[in-house]
XYZ file of C-alpha atoms in Angstrom:
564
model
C 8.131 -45.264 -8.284
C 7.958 -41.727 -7.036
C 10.599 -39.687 -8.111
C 12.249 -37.491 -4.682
C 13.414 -34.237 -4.829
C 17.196 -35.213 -4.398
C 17.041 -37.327 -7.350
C 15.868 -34.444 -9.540
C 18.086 -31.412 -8.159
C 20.944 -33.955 -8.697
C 19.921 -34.489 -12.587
C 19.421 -30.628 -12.710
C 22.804 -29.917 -10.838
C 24.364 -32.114 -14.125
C 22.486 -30.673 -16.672
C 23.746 -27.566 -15.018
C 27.607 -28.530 -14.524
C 27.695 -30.102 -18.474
C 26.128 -26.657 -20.258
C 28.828 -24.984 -17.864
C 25.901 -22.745 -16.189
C 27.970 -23.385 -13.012
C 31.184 -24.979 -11.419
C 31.253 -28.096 -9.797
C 32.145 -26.972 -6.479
C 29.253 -24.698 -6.262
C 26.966 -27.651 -6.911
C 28.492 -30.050 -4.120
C 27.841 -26.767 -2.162
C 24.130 -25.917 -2.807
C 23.255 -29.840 -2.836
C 24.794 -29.903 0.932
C 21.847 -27.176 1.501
C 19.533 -28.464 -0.172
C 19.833 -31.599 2.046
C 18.075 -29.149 4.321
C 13.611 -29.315 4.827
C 12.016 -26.922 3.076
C 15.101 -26.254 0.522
C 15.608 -26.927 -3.414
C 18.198 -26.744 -5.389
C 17.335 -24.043 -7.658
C 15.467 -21.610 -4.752
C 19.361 -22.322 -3.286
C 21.383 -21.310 -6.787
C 19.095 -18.093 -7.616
C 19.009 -17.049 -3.582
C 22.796 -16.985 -4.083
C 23.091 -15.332 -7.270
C 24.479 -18.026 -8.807
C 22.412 -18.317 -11.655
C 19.106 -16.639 -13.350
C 15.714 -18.726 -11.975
C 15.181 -18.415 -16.449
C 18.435 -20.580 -16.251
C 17.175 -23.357 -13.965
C 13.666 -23.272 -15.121
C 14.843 -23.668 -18.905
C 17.645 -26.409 -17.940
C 14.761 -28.283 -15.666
C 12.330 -28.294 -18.529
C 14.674 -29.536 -20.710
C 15.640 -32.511 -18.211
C 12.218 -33.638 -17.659
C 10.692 -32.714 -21.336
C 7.686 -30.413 -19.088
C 6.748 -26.981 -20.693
C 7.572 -23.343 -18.870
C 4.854 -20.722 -18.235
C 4.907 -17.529 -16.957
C 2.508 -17.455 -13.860
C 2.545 -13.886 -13.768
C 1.326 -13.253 -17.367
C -1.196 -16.669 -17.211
C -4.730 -15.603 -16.353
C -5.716 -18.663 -14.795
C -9.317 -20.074 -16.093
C -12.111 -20.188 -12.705
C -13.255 -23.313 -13.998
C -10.040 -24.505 -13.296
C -9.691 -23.547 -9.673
C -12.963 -24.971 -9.028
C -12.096 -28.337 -9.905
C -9.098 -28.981 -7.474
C -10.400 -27.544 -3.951
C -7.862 -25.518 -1.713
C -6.247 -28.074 0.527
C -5.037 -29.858 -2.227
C -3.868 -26.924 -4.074
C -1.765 -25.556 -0.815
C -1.059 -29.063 0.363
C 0.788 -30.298 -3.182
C 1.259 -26.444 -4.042
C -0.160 -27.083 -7.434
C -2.174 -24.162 -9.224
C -4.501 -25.272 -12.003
C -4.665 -23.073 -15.162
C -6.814 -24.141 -17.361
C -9.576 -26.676 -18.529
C -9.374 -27.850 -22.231
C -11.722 -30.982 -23.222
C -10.520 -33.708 -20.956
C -6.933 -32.298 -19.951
C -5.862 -30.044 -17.033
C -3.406 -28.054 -17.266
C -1.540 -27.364 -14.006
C 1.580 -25.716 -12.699
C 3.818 -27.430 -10.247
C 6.820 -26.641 -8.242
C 7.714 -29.999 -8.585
C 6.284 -31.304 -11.877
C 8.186 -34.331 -11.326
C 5.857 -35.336 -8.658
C 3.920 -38.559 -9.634
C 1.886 -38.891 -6.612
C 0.702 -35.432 -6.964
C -0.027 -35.807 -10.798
C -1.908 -39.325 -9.716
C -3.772 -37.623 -7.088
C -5.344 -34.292 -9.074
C -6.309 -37.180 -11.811
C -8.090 -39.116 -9.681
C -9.825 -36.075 -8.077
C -10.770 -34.386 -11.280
C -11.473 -37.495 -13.901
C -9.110 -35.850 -16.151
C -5.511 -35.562 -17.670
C -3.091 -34.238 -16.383
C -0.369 -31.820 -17.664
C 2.196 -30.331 -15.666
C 3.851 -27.263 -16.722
C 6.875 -25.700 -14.963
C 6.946 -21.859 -13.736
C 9.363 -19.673 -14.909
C 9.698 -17.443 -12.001
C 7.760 -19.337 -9.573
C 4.977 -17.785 -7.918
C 2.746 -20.715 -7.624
C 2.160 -19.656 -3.914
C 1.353 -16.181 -4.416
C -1.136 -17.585 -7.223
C -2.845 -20.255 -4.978
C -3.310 -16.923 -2.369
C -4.926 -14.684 -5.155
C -7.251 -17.127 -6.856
C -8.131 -19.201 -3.667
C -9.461 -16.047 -1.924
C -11.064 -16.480 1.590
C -13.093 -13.453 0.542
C -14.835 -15.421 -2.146
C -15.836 -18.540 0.250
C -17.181 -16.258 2.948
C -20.690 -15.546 1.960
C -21.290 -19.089 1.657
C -19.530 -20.062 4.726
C -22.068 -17.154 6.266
C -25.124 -18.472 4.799
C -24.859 -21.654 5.898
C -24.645 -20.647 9.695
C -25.781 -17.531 9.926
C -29.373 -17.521 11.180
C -32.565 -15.436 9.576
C -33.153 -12.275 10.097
C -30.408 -9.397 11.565
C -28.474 -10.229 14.615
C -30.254 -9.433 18.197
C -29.769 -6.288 19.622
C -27.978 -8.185 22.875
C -26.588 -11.038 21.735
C -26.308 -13.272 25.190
C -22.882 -13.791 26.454
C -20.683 -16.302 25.310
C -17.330 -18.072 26.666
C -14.034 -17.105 25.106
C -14.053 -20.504 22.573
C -17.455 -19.813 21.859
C -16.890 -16.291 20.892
C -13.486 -17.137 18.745
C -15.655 -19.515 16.758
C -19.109 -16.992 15.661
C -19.346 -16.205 12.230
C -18.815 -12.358 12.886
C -15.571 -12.874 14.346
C -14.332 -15.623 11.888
C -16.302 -12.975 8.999
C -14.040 -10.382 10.282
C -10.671 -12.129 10.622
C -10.851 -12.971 7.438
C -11.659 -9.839 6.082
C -8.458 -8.020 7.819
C -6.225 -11.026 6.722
C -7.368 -10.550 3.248
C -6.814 -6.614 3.212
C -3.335 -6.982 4.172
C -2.503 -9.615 1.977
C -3.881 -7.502 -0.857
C -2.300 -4.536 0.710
C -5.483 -2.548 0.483
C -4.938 0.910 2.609
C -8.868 1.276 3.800
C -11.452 -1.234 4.131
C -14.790 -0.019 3.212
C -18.393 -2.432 5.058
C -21.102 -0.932 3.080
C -24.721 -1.923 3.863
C -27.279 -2.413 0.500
C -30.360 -2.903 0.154
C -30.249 -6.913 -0.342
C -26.844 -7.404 1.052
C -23.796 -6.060 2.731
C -20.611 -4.744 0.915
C -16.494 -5.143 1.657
C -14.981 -3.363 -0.929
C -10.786 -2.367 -0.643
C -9.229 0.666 -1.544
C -5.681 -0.594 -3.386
C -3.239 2.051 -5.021
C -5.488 4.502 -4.314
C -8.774 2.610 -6.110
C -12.082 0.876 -3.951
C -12.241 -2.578 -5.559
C -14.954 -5.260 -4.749
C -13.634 -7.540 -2.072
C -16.965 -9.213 -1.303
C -20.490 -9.641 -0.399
C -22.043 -10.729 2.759
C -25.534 -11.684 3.310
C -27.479 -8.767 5.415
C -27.962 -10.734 8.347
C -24.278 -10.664 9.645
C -24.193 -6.254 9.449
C -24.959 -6.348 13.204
C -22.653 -8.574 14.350
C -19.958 -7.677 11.754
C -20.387 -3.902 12.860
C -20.341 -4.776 16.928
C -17.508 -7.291 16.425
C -14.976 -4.430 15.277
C -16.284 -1.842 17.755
C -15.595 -4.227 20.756
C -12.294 -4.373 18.833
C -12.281 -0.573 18.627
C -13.623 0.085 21.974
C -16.597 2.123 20.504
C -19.915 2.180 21.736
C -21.913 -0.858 20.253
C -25.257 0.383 21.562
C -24.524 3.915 19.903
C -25.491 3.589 16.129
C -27.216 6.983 15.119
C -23.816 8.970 16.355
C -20.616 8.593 14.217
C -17.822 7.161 15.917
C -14.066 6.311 16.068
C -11.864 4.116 17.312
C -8.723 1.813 17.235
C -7.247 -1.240 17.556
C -3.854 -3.125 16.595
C -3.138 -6.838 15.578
C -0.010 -9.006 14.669
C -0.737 -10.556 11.561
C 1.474 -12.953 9.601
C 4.463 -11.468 11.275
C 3.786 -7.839 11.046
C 2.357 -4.960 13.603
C -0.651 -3.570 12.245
C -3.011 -0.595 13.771
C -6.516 0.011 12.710
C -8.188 3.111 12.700
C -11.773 2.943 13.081
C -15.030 5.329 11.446
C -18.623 4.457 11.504
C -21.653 6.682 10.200
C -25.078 5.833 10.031
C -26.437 5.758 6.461
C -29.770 5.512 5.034
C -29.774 2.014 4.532
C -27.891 1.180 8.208
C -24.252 1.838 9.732
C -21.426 2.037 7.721
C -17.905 1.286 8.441
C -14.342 2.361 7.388
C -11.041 1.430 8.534
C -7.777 2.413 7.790
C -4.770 -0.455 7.632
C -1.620 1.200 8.668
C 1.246 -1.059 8.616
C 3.908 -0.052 11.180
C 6.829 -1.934 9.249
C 5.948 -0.779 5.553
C 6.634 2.690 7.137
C 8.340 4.923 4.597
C 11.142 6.654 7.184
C 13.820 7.829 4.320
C 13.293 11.237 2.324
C 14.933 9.842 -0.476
C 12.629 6.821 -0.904
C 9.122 9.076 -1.151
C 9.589 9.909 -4.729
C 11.065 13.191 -4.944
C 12.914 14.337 -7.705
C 17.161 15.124 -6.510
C 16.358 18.569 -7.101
C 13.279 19.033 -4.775
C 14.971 16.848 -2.725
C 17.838 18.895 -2.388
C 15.748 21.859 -1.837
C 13.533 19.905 1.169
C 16.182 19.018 2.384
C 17.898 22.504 2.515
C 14.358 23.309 4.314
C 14.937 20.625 7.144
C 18.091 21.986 8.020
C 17.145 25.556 9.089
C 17.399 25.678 12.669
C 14.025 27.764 12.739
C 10.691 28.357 10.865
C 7.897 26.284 9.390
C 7.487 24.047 6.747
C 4.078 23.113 5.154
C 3.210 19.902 3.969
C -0.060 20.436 1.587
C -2.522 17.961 0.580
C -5.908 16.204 0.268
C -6.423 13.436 2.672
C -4.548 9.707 1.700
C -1.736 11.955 -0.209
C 1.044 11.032 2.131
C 1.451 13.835 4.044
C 2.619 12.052 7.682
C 4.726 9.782 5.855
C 6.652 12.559 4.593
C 6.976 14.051 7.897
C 8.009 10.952 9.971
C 10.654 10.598 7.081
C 11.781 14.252 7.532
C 12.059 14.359 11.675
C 13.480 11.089 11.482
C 16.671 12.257 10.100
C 17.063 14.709 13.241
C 16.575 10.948 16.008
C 19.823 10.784 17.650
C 21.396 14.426 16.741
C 20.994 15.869 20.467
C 17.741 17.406 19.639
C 14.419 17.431 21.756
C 11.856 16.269 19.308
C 8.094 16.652 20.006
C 4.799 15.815 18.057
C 1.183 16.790 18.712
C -0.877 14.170 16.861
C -4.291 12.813 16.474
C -3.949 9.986 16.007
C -0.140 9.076 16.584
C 0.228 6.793 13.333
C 3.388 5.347 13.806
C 5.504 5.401 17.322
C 9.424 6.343 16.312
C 11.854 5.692 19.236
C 13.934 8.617 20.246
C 10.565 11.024 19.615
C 8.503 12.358 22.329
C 4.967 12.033 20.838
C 1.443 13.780 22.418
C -1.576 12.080 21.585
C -4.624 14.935 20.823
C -7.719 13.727 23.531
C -10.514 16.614 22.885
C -12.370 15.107 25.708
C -8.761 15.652 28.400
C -8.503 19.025 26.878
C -5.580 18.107 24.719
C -6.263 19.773 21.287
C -3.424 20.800 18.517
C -3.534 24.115 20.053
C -3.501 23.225 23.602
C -0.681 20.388 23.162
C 1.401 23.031 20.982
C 1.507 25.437 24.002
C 2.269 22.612 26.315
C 5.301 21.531 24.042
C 6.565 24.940 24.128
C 7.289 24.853 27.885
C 9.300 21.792 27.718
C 12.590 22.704 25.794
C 11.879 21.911 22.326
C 13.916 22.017 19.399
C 11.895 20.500 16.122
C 8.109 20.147 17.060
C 5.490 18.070 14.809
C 2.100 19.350 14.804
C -0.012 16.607 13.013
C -2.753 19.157 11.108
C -3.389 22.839 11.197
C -7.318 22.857 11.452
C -8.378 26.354 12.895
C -7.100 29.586 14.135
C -5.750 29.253 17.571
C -2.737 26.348 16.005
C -1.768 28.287 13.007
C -1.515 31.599 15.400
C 0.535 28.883 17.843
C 2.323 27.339 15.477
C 3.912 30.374 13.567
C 4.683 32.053 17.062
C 6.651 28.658 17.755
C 8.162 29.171 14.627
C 9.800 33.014 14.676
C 10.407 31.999 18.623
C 13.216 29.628 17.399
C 11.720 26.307 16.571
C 11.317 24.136 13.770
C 7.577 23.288 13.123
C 6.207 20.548 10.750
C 3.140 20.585 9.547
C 0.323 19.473 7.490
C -2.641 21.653 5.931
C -5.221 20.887 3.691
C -4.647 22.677 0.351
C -4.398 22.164 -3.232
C -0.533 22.782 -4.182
C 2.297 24.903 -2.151
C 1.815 28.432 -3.079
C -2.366 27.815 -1.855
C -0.968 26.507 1.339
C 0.271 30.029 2.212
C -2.670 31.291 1.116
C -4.822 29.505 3.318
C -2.487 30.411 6.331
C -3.510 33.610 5.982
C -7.341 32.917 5.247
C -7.225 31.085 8.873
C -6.331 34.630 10.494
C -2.639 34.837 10.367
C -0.934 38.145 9.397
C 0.538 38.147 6.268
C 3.771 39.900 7.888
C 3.825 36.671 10.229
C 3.394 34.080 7.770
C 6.404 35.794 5.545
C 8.934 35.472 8.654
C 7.807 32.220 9.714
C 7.172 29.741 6.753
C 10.570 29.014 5.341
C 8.821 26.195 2.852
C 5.880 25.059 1.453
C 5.375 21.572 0.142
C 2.597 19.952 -1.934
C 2.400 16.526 -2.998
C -0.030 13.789 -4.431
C 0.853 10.015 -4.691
C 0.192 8.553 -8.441
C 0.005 4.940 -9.243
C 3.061 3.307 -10.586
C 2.978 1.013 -13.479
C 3.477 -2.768 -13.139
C 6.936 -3.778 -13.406
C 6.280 -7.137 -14.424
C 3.735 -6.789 -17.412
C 5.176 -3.220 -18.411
C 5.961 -2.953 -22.291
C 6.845 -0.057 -24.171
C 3.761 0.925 -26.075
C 2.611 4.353 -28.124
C -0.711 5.970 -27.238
C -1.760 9.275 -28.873
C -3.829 10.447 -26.017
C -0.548 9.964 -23.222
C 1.640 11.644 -25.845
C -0.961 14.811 -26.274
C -1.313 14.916 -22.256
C 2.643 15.179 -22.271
C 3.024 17.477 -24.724
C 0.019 19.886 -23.052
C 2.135 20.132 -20.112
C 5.854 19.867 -20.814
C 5.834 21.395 -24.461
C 6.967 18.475 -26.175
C 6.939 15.849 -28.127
C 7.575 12.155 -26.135
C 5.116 9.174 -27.538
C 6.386 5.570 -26.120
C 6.066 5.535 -22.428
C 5.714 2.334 -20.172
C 2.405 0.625 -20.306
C 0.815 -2.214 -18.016
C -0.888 -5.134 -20.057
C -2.003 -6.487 -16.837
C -0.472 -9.663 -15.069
C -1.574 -11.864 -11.975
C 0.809 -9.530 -9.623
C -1.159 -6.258 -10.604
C -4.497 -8.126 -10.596
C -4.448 -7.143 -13.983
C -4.919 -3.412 -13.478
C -1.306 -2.581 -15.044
C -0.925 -0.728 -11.905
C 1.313 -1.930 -8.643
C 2.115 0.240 -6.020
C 2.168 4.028 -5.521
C 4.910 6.861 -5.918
C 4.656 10.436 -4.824
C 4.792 13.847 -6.878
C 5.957 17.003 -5.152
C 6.502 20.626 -5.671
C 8.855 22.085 -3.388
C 9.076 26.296 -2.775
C 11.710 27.576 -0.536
C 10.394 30.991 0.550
C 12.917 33.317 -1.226
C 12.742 36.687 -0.286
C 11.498 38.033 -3.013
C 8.196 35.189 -2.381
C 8.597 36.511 1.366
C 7.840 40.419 0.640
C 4.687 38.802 -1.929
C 3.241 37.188 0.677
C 3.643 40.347 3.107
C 2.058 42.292 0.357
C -1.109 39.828 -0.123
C -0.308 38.614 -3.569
C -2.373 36.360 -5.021
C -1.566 32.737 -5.543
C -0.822 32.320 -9.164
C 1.623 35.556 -8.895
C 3.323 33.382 -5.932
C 3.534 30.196 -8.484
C 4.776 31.909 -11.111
C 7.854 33.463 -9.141
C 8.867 30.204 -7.918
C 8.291 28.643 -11.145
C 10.665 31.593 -12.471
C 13.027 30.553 -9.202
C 13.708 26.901 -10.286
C 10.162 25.327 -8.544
C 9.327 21.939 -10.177
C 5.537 21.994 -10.129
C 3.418 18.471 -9.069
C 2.694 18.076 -13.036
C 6.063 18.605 -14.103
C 7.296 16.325 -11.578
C 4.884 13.932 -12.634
C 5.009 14.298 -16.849
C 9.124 13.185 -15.741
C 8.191 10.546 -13.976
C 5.996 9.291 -17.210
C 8.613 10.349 -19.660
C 10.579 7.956 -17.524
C 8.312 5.233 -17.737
C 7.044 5.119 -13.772
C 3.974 5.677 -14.791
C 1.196 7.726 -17.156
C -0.120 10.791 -18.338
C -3.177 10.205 -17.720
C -2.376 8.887 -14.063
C -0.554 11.858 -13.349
C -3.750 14.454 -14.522
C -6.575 12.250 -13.112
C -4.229 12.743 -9.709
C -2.930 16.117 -9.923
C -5.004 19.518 -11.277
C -4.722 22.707 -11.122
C -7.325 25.706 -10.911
C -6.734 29.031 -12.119
């Protein structure tokens, strides 16, 4: 007879109640909820603090004699996966781990499920053993191993016909459309990128075959590859998204185009290029909800925080932001005019394109082909009462002369620029055609950051490693050996990596830096006097976020460099 769930949360709510993990009245209260579909007794007790998931997982093994694993340090073996096939996997939510001889091993929400147990025999000819997951995770396993990714190309090949797509495919119905392999290809592809919470998706075209590759924590990993016959489609599929020009191929283009996925808003911007071997395609996944809109959650040390923030609440001048493209520059400035929404203050971007839309901001899409350029939309924003103004990137000339005459006029102006650290920002300011006098009364701050990759919190150990500890001692002049080391786990797809932090350096413009820059000093004179001044350069900031275990040495250098 097939045991129910009841029957087993009751013997664990006993086992529970006699080792004195819990009170009896909290029981009779989580077994009332867990009378409810779709809830179990121990996702109840650990959702309400009441005990550790170890607890329950170690009391539940004990009660039905089953073995714990840790999913998220269990590599699972792809023999394994490929004997139980998906539905069964997501319908039983089952995960196999490994083969040995005749017995599979297999993890189990409910291990005490017979059915289940009698059902993955049957299907695989073999024995069964189910194990019991410590923390869980057997869904977020089942989604990693059972990749849509990986069944694509041979979903593809089996429908796709020979030879590249037609230049003008005929037209099809809406069904018919939703159904082609292109569209399905490409659905899949987005899905996949956001569950993976890759930041660019890269469509490469080879010589034999056609390449999705994800950029995640900063890194391109393989996501795929597609036969060569669906490029055409593929490409035209996302530009009718985009509303690009499918005939177009030998110009580059770009484009956009947002989706609701599993719950969340989600824009995509849009670049294609043709290549020697046929058009290539990049797009950029920016998730409107993930949006970073608090200064004190980028990563800055209290210090430089203080100091940025000191910056922000000058009620004129201009503050760079510095940095090399995918550093997090417009995050950091959403986060800093965000503070000022609701304050009685006219606030007024000029973007291209307008990543995020904030309520209580008045926001100016750039449209070279209306006439609406940084420059042009600056000069506009001037006549309409502003008090903090965004300008998205200083490219040329005409915006930084704009820009710092909106700045000694009485504004506040945010901005981006393209340089290597804060003191270069300046610098390049003045390379662009600004005055040096003009730049010294109107930049109040310069900031320069990178982001880093942080080191998995669930397989990070304390390890020594002579080549982080001489890295660290190069830069901060001392001796510090054990820092926090990844040893790779299902949750960092066993990079040792998961998720990204930023590094900053923060200069106020002192006076003293204010009459160097009228004077034309050079940039490592300017670095050194704000180093002198309290500055907390983008290495230092990042050797103390190693020292602190948040991530490496190495990380930090193969991020952050300095010339001269």
């Amino acid at each position: 007879m097939v045991k129910t769930a009841l029957s087993t949360d009751e013997k664990l709510g006993k086992a529970l109640v006699d080792g004195a993990f819990i009170e009896q009245q909290q029981l009779n209260q989580a077994l009332e909820e867990s009378k409810k579909p779709g809830k179990r007794l121990g996702e109840i007790l650990t959702e309400q603090e009441v005990i550790s998931s170890e607890t329950i997982a170690t009391v539940l093994s004990f009660q039905l004699n089953i073995p714990i694993v840790d999913l998220r340090q269990y590599k699972v073996q792809p023999e394994a996966i490929q004997l139980v096939p998906e539905h069964i996997a997501r319908e039983k939510q089952v995960i196999p781990l490994n083969v040995e001889n005749s017995t599979l091993r297999v993890a189990m929400e409910t291990p005490e499920d017979l059915e289940a147990i009698d059902l993955l025999s049957s299907l695989t000819k073999m024995k069964i053993i189910p194990v019991l997951p410590l923390h869980g995770g057997v869904q977020e396993l089942i989604d990693a191993n059972y990749k849509p990714t990986a069944r694509l190309a041979e979903d593809l090949r089996s429908t796709a016909p020979t030879g590249r797509a037609p230049e003008a495919p005929p037209l099809l119905r809406a069904e018919e459309v939703s159904r082609a392999p292109a569209v399905q290809a490409v659905d899949t592809i987005l899905a996949q990128a956001v569950k993976e919470r890759a930041s660019d998706i890269h469509i490469t075209p080879r010589e034999d075959k056609l390449d999705v590759l994800y950029r995640i924590d900063g890194v391109l990993r393989p996501a795929t590859s597609l036969p060569l016959d669906i490029h055409d489609s593929l490409i035209s599929r996302i530009k009718v998204l985009s509303g690009m020009d499918i005939a177009e191929r030998r110009r580059p283009q770009d484009g956009q185009f947002s989706l609701q996925m599993g719950g969340q808003n989600l824009d995509f911007r849009v670049a294609t290029v043709e290549s020697n071997l046929g058009e290539m395609m990049v797009l950029r996944v920016l998730d409107k909800s993930s949006a970073i809109l608090d200064l004190s959650k980028l990563g800055l040390q209290p210090s430089s925080l203080e100091r940025f923030q000191q910056m922000l609440s000058l009620p004129f001048g201009m503050v760079l932001v510095s940095g090399p493209t995918g550093s997090g520059k417009t995050s950091t400035l959403y986060a800093s005019i965000y503070r000022f929404v609701g304050t009685g203050r006219n606030i007024m971007t000029v973007e291209d394109p307008i990543e995020y839309h904030i309520e209580g901001i008045n926001q100016i899409q750039v449209n070279r082909q209306a006439g609406i350029t940084f420059a042009s939309g600056l000069r506009a924003i001037m006549r309409l009462d502003p008090d903090i103004i965004l300008v998205g990137e200083i490219r040329d000339a005409e915006t930084a002369n704009t820009a710092v005459q909106a700045a000694i006029t009485g504004h506040l102006v945010l901005t981006t620029i393209h340089a290597n650290n804060s003191a270069e920002a300046i610098i390049r300011l003045m390379n662009m055609g600004v005055e040096p006098y003009m730049v010294a009364s109107a930049v109040v701050g310069s900031v320069a950051q990178r982001l880093i990759r942080q080191v998995c919190p669930y397989c990070k150990i304390a390890s020594r490693s002579t080549s982080e500890a001489t890295l660290y001692k190069n830069e901060m002049g001392e001796e510090w050996e054990e820092f926090g080391m990844g040893r790779g786990c299902n949750s960092c797809s066993y990079t040792g990596f998961l998720g990204r932090t930023g590094v900053f350096e923060v200069m106020p413009i002192s006076e003293t830096i204010a009459a160097m820059i009228n004077k034309a000093a050079s940039r490592r004179e300017i670095v050194d006097q704000a180093v002198s001044e309290g500055m907390l350069t983008m290495q230092r900031d990042g050797m103390l976020k190693a020292k602190e275990g948040i991530t490496l040495p190495s990380e930090v250098t193969r991020k952050v460099f300095t010339v001269g």
